Short mmCIF file of C-alpha atoms in Angstrom, two decimals:
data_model
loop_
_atom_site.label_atom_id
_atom_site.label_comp_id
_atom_site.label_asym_id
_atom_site.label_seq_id
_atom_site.Cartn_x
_atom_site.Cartn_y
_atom_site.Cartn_z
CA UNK E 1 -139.98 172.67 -0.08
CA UNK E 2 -136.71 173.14 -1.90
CA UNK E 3 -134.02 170.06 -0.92
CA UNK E 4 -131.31 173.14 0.29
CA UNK E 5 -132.50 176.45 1.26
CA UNK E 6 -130.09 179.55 2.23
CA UNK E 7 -130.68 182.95 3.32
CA UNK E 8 -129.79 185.00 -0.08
CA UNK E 9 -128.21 188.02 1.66
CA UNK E 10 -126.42 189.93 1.13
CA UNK E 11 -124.20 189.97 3.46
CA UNK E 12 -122.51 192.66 4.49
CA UNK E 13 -119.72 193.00 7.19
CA UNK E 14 -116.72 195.11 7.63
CA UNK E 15 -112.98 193.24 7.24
CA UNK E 16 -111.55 191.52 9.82
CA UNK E 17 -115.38 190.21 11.02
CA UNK E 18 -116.05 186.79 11.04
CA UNK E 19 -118.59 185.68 8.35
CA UNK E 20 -121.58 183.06 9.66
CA UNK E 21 -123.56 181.29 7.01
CA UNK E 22 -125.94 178.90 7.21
CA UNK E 23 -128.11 176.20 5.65
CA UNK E 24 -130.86 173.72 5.93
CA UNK E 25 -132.01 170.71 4.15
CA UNK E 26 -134.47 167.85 3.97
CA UNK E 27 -133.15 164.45 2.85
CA UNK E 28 -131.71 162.61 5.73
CA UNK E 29 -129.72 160.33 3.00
CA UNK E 30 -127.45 163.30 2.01
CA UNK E 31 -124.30 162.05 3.71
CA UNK E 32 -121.51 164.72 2.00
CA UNK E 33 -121.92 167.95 2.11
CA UNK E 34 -120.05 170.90 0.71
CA UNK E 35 -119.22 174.84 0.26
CA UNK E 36 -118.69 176.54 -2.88
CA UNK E 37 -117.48 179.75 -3.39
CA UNK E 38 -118.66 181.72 -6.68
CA UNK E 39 -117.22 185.22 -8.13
CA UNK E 40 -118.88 187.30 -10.85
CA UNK E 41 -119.12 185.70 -14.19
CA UNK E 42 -117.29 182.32 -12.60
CA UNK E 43 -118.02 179.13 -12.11
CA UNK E 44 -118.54 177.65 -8.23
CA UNK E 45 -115.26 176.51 -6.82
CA UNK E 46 -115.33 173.90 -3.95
CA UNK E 47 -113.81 175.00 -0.48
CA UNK E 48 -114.89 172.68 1.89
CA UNK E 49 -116.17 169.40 2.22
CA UNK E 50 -117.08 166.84 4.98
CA UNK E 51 -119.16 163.63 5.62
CA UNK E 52 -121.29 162.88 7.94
CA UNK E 53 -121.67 164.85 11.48
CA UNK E 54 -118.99 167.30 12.88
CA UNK E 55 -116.61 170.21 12.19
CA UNK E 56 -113.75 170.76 9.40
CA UNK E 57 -111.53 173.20 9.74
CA UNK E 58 -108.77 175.17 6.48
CA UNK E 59 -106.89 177.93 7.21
CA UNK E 60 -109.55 180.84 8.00
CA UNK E 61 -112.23 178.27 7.22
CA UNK E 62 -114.58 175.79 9.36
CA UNK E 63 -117.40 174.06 8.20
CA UNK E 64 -119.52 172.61 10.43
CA UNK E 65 -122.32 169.51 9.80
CA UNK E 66 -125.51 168.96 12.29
CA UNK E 67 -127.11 166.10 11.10
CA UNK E 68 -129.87 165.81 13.60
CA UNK E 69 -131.13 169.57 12.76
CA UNK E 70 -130.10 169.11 9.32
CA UNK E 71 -128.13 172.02 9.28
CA UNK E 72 -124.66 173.44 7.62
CA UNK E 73 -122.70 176.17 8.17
CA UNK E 74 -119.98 177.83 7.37
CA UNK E 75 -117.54 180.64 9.46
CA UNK E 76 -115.06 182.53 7.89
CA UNK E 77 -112.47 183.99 10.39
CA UNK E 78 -110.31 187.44 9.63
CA UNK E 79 -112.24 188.25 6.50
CA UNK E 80 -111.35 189.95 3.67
CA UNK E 81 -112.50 192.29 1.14
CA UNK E 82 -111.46 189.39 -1.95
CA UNK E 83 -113.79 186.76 0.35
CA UNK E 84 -116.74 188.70 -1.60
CA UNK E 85 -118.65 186.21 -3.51
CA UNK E 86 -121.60 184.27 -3.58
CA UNK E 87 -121.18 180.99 -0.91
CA UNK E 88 -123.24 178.24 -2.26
CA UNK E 89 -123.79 174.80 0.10
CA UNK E 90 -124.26 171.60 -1.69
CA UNK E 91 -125.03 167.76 -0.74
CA UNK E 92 -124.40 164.52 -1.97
CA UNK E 93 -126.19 161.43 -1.67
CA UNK E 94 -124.63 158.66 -1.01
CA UNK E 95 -124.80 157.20 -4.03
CA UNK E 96 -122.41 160.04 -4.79
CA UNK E 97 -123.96 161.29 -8.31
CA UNK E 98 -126.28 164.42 -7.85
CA UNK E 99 -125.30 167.74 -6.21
CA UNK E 100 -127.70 169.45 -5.35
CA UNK E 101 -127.16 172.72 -4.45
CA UNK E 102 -128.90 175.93 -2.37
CA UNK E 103 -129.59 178.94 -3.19
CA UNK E 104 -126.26 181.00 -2.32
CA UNK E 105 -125.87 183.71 -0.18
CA UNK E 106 -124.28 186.99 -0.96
CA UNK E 107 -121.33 188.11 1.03
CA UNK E 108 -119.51 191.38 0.81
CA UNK E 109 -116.75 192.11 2.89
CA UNK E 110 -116.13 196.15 3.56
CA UNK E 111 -112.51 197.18 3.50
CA UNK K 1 -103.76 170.66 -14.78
CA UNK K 2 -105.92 172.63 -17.19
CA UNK K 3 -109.19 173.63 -16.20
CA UNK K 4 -113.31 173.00 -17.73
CA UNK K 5 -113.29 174.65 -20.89
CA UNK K 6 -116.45 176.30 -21.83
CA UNK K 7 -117.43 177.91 -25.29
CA UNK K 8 -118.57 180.50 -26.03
CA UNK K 9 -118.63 182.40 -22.83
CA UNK K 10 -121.67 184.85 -23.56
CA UNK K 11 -124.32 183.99 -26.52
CA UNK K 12 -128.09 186.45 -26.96
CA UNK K 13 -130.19 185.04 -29.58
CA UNK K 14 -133.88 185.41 -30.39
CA UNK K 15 -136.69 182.98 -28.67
CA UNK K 16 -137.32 180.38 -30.72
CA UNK K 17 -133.70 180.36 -32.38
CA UNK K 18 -131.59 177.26 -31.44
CA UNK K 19 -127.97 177.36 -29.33
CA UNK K 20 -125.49 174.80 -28.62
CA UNK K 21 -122.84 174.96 -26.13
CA UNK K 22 -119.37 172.97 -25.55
CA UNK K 23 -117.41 171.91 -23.01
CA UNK K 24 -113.94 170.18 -22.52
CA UNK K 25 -113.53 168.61 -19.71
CA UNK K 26 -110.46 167.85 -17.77
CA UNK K 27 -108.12 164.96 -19.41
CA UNK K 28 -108.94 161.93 -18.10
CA UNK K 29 -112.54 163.00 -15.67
CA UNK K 30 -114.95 160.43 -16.88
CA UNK K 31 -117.79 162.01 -15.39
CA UNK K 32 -119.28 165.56 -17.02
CA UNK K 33 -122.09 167.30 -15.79
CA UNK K 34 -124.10 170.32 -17.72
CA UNK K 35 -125.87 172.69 -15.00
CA UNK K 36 -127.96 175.46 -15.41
CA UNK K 37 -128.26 178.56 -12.70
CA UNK K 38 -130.81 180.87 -13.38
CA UNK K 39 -129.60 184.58 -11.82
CA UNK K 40 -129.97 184.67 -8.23
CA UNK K 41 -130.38 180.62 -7.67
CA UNK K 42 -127.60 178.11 -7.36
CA UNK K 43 -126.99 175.37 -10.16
CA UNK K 44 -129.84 172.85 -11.18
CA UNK K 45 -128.45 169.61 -12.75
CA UNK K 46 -129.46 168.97 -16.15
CA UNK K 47 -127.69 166.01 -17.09
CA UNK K 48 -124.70 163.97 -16.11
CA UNK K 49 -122.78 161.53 -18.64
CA UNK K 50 -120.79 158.89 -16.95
CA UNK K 51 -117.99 158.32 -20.40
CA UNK K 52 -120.49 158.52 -23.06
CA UNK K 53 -123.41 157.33 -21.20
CA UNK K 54 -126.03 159.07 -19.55
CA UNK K 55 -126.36 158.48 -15.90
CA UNK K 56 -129.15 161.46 -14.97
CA UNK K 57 -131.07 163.48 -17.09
CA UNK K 58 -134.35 163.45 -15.47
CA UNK K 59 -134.47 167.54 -14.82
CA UNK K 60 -133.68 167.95 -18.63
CA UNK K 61 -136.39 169.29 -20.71
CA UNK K 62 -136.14 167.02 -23.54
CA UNK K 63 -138.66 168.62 -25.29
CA UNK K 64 -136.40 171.57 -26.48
CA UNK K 65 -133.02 170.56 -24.61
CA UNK K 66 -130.62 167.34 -25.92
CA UNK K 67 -127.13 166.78 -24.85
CA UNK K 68 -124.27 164.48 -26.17
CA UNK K 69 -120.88 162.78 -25.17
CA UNK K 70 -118.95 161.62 -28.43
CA UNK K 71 -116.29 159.06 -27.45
CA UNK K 72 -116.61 160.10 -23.94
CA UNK K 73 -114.65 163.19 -23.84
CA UNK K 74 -116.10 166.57 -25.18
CA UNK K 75 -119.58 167.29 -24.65
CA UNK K 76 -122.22 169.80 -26.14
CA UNK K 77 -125.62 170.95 -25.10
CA UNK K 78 -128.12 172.29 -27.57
CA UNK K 79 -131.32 174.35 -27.05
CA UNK K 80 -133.85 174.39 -29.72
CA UNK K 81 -135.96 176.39 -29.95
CA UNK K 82 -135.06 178.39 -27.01
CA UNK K 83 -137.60 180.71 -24.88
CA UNK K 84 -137.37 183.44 -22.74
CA UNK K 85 -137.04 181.49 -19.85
CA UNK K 86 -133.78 179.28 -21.12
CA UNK K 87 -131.96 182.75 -20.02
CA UNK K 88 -129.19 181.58 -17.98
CA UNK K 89 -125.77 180.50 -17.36
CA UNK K 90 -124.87 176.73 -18.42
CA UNK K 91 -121.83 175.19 -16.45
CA UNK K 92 -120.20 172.78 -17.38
CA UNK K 93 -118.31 170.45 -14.96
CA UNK K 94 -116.16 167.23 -14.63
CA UNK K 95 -114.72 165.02 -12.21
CA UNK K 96 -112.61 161.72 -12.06
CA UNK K 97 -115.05 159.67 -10.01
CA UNK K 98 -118.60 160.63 -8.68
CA UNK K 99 -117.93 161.73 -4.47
CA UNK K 100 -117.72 165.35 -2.82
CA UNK K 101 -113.87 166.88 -3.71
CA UNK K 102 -113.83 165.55 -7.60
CA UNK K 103 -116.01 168.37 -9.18
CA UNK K 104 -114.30 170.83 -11.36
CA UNK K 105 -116.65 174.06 -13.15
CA UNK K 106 -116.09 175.71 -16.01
CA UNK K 107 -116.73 179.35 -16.35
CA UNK K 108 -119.96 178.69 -17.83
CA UNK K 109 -121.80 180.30 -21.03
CA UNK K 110 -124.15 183.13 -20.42
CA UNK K 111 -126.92 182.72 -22.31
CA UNK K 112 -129.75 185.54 -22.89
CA UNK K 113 -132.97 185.09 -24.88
CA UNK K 114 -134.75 188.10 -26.18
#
């Protein structure tokens, strides 16, 4: 069983739709956890972020922890067509020194 | 503040040829990180250097893959001999102190083996 695991899409909704994506993991020590967003031929860039249990909310953004399921997600409100990318979640351990990350998911957002 | 620099950005060599890749990392991040993601997956950690020290390289494949920090700035990552299977893009990333917000990629070097 992998640590994160995500859907791999894609994704596909029309602008203006709000974008749901999810994840799961296994290690109850993860305490941080974290969104990356990833365009073509780029490196992951971080969005979000939040510790422990409960929701985090930037702009068009809210990330949202469930630590008793073990499960992230991530909504994006209004979206747009240059919110197409690859969303990757990623933990931390307390110990702060290994991301681990899941799969991504594919999202493309229809003008 | 500048940005990870990675170089080169693409690189296709022949299995069994050796490759080494560099990376800058932001002035003053004491922590560096070289990840690999495979098409279709997300980054795997390969190794993290803490200055010039390594702090994790237990997914490296020290067989073929070997990594170094001189004086705790710029870093490079060397395959040798590479196989099919090496085919990937190598990230490069940095960050002040370990925690969530401090991690900064690169661009990354696209490397295919043929």
């Amino acid at each position: 069983q992998k640590e994160v695991e995500q859907d791999p899409g894609p994704l596909s909704v029309p602008e203006g739709a709000i974008v749901s994506l999810n994840c799961t993991y296994s290690n109850s020590a993860f305490q941080y956890f974290m969104w990356y967003r990833q365009y073509s031929r780029k490196g992951p860039e971080l969005l979000m972020y939040t510790y422990s249990s409960g929701n985090k909310e930037d702009g068009r953004f809210t990330a949202q922890v469930d630590k008793s399921s073990k499960y992230i997600s991530l909504f994006i409100r209004d979206s747009q067509p240059s919110d197409s990318a690859t969303y990757l979640c990623a933990t931390l351990g307390a110990a702060g020194n290994k991301l681990t990350f899941g799969g991504g998911t594919r999202v493309l957002v229809k003008p | 503040e500048a940005g990870v620099a990675q170089s080169p950005r693409y690189k296709i060599i022949e299995k069994r040829q050796s490759v080494a890749f560099w990376c800058n990392p932001i002035s003053g991040h004491a922590t560096l990180y070289w990840y690999q993601q495979i098409l279709g997956q997300g980054p795997k950690l390969l190794i993290q250097f803490q200055n010039n020290g390594v702090v994790d390289d237990s997914q490296l494949p020290k067989d073929r893959f070997s990594a170094e920090r001189l004086k705790g700035v710029d870093s490079t990552l060397k395959i040798q001999p590479a196989k099919l299977e090496d085919s990937a893009v190598y990230l490069c990333a940095s960050s002040l102190r370990q925690g969530a917000g401090g991690y900064t990629f690169g661009s990354g070097t696209r490397l295919t083996v043929v």
